[in-house]
Short mmCIF file of C-alpha atoms in Angstrom, two decimals:
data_model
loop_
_atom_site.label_atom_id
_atom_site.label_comp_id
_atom_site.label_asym_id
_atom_site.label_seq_id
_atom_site.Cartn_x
_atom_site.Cartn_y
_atom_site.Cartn_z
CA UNK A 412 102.11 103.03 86.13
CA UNK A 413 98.95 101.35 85.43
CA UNK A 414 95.91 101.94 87.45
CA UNK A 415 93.77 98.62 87.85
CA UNK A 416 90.73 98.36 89.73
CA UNK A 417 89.82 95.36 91.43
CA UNK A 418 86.63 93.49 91.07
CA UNK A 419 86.58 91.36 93.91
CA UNK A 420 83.63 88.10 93.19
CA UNK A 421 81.90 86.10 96.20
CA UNK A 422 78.72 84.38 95.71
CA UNK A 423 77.83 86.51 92.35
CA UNK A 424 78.48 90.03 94.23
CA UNK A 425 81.19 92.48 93.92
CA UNK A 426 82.68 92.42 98.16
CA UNK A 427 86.26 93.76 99.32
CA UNK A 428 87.34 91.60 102.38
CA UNK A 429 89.63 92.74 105.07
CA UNK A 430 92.86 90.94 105.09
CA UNK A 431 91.67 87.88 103.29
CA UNK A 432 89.03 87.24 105.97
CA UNK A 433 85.55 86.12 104.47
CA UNK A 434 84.10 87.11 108.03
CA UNK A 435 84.79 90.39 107.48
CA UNK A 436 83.05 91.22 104.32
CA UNK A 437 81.08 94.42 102.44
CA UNK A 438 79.00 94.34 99.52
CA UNK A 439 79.29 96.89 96.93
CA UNK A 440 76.88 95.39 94.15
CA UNK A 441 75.47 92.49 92.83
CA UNK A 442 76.08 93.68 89.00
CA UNK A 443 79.70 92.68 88.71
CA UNK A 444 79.45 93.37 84.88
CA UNK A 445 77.71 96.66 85.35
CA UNK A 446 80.68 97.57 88.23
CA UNK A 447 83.44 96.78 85.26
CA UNK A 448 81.74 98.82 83.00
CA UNK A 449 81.73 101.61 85.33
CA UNK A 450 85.65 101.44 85.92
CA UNK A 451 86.35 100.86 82.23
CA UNK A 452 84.20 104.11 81.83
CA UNK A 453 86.36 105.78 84.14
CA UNK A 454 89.44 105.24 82.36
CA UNK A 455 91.09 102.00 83.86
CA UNK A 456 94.27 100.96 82.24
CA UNK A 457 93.09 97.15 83.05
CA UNK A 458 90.78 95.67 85.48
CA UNK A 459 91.63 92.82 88.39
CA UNK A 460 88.61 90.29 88.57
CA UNK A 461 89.55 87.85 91.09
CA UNK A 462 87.20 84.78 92.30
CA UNK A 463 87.36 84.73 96.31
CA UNK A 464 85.13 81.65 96.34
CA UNK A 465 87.41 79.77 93.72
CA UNK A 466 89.90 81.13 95.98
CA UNK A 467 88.98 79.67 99.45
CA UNK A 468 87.65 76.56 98.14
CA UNK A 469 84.39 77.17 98.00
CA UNK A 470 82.54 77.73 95.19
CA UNK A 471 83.04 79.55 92.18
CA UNK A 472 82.46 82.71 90.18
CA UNK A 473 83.92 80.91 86.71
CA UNK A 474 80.74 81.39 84.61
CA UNK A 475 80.21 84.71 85.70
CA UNK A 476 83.65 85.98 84.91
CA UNK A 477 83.46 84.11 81.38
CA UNK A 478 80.23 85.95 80.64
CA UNK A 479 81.92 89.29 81.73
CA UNK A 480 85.21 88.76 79.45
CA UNK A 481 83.42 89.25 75.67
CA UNK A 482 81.93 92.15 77.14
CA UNK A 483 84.45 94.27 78.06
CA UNK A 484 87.46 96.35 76.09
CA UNK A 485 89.78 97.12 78.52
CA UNK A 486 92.63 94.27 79.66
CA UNK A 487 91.29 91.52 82.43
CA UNK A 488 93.65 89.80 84.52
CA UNK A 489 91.74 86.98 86.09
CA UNK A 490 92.73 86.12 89.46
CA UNK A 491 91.70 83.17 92.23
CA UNK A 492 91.69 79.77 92.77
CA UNK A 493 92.93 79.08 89.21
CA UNK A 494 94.41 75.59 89.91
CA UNK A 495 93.22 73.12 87.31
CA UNK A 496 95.20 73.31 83.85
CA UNK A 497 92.30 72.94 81.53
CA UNK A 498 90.43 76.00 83.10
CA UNK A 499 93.49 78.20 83.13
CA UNK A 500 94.11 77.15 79.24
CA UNK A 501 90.10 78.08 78.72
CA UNK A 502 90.10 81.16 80.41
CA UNK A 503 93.60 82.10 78.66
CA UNK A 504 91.56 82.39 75.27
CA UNK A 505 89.67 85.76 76.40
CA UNK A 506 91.31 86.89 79.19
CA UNK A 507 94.58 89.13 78.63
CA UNK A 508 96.75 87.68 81.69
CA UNK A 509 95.87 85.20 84.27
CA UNK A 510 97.39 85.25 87.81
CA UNK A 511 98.36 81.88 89.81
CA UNK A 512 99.72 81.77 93.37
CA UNK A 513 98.96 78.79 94.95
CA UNK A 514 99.64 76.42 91.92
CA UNK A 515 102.74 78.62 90.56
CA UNK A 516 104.38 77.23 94.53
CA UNK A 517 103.03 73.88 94.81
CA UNK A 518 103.07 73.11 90.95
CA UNK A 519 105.45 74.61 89.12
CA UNK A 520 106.02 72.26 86.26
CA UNK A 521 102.12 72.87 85.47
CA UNK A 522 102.85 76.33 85.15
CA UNK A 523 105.62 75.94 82.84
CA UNK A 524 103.48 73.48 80.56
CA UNK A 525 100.79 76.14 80.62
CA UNK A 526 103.17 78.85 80.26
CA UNK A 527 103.90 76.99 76.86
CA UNK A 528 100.66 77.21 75.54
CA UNK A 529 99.87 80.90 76.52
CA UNK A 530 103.04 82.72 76.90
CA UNK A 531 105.33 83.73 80.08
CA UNK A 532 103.58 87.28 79.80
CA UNK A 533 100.43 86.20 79.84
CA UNK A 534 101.01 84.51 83.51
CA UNK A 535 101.16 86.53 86.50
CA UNK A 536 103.03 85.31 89.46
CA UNK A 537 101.05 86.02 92.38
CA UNK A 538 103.52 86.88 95.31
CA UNK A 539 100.56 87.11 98.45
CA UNK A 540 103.05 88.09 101.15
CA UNK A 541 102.62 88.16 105.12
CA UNK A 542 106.03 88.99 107.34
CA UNK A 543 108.11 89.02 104.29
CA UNK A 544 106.84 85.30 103.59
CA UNK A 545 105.01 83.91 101.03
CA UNK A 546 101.34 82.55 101.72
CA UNK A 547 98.99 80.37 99.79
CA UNK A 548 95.88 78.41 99.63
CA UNK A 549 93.58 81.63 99.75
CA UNK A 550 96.44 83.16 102.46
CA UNK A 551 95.32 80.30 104.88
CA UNK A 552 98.50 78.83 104.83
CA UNK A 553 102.32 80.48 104.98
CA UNK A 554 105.41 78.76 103.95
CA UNK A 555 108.88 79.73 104.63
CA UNK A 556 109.96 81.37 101.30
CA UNK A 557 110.87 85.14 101.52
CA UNK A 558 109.39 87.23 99.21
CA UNK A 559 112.71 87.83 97.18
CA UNK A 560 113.23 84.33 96.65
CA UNK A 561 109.85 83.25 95.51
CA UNK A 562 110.14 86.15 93.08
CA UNK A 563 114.00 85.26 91.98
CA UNK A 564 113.48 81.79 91.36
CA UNK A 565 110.16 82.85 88.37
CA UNK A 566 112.56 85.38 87.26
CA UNK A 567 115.34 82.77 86.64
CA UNK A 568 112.19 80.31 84.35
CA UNK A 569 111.67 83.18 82.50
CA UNK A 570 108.91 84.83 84.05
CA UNK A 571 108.77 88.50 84.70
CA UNK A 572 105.11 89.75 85.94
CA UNK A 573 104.10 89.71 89.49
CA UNK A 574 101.27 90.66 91.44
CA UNK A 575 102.31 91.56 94.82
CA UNK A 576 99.62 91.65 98.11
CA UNK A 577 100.92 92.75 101.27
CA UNK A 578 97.91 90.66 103.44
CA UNK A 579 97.87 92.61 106.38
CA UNK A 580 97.31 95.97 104.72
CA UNK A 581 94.56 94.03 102.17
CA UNK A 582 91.24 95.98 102.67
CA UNK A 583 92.46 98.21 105.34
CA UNK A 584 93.25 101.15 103.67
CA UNK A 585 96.75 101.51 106.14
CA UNK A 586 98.69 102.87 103.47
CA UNK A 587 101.07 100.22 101.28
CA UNK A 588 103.63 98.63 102.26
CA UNK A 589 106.33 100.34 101.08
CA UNK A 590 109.16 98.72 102.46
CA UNK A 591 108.40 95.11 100.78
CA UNK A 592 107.53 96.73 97.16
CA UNK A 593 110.38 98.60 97.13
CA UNK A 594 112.53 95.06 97.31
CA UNK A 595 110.29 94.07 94.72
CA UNK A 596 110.70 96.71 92.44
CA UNK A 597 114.62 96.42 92.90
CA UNK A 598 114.90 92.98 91.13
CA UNK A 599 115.74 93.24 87.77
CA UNK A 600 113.68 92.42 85.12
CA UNK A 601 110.77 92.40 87.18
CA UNK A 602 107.28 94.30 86.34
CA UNK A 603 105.38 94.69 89.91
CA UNK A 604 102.13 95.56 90.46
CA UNK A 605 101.16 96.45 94.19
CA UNK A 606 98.22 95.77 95.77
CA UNK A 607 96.84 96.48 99.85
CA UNK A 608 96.28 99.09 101.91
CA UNK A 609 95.94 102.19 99.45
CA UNK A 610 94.36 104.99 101.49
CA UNK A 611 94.18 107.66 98.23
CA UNK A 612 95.85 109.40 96.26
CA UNK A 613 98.82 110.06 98.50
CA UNK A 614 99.49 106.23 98.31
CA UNK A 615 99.05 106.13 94.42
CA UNK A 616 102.02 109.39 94.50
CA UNK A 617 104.28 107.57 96.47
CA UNK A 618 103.84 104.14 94.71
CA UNK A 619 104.37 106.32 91.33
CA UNK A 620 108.03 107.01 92.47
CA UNK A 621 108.59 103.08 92.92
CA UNK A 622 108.59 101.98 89.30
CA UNK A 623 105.91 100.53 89.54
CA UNK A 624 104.21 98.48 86.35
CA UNK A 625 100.71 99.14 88.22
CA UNK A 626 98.88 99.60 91.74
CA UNK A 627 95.18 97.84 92.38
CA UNK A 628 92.66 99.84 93.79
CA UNK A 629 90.27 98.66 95.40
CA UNK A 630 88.56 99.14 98.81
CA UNK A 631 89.66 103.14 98.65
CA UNK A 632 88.11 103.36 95.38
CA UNK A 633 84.86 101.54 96.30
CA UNK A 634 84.57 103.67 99.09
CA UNK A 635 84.93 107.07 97.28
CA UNK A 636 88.00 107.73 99.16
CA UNK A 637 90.50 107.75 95.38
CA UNK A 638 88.89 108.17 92.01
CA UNK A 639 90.53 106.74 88.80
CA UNK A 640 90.35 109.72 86.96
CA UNK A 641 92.25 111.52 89.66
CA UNK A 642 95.08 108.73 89.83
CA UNK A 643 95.49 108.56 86.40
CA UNK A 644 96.42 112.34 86.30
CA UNK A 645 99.73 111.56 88.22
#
């Protein structure tokens, strides 16, 4: 099971959010390269940059995270707001896997055409899910397909990666929700990795006996609460 620290971007700083919710927001640095760094350091298996202001429409991290990419030696998966084709194709070129949610469920025949060009592993399906249904546009809006279907119907075009965020436990450090990974994880052919609400390393233990292709830290971890070096032990 990889361990993947998150790198959360909002106006140039490195923030974890609450379930989603700009409003309710904490700033950890404003070195997002130097933060990377750190958790490569550490001994992350890959790291989880996401753009929250690509994300909710409104602005953008891009340059940043393009700056960050030649400088680091560990896997990126880039995450956020990646909607336009030409960007995704660009950002493909340095950065190890690239995760769409919003476009992969309103778009999917752009997704194939880019999945041409860069590979079906190289795209990450980004299953945000509230109430066992899937959300989108920055988790603003929910749409009536389960979970298990969203994920089944990638699976069936080929695709097998999937990040999946349980939004209420995002940022609360609740504990994961175990119930809706564990459907995930049951689907064959699918490689998971789980992200919300991990509390330490009692989470990372229990996640570990899910068969699991990875868990994101990320508010625990910022908040000295889990330490990579300690998850990667188990």
């Amino acid at each position: 099971m990889k361990i993947i620290p998150a790198i959360d971007l909002m106006d140039g700083h490195v923030v974890r959010l609450v379930k989603g919710d700009p409003k309710n927001k904490t700033v950890y640095s404003s070195n997002p390269l130097e933060i990377a760094k750190k958790w490569q350091s550490a001994g992350a298996d890959m790291l989880h940059i996401v753009d929250l202001d690509a994300t909710l429409g409104r602005g953008s991290n891009l340059e940043i995270i393009k700056k960050m990419l030649p400088e680091l030696n560990v896997p990126v998966e880039v995450a956020g707001g990646l909607c336009d084709e030409s960007t995704i194709l660009e950002i493909g070129k340095t950065a190890d896997r690239i995760v769409l949610g919003t476009l992969a469920f309103k778009d999917k025949e752009t997704v194939l055409k880019i999945s041409d060009s860069l590979g079906k592993k190289k795209i990450v399906i980004s299953v945000d899910q509230i109430d066992g249904k899937i959300a989108v546009d920055g988790w603003q809006q929910s749409t009536e397909i389960t979970l298990l279907d969203g994920m089944n119907e990638f699976l069936q075009l080929g695709f097998s990666e999937f990040l999946l965020t349980s939004i209420s436990r995002d940022g609360t450090m609740q504990g994961p929700d175990i119930e809706s990974i564990q459907k995930a994880c049951s689907l064959e052919n699918a490689n998971v990795i789980a992200s919300g609400g991990i509390s330490g390393i009692d989470d990372v233990k229990q996640l570990k006996k899910l068969n699991l292709y990875g868990v994101i830290l990320g508010k625990a971890l910022y908040e000295n609460k889990i330490s990579i070096e300690e998850a990667k032990k188990i």
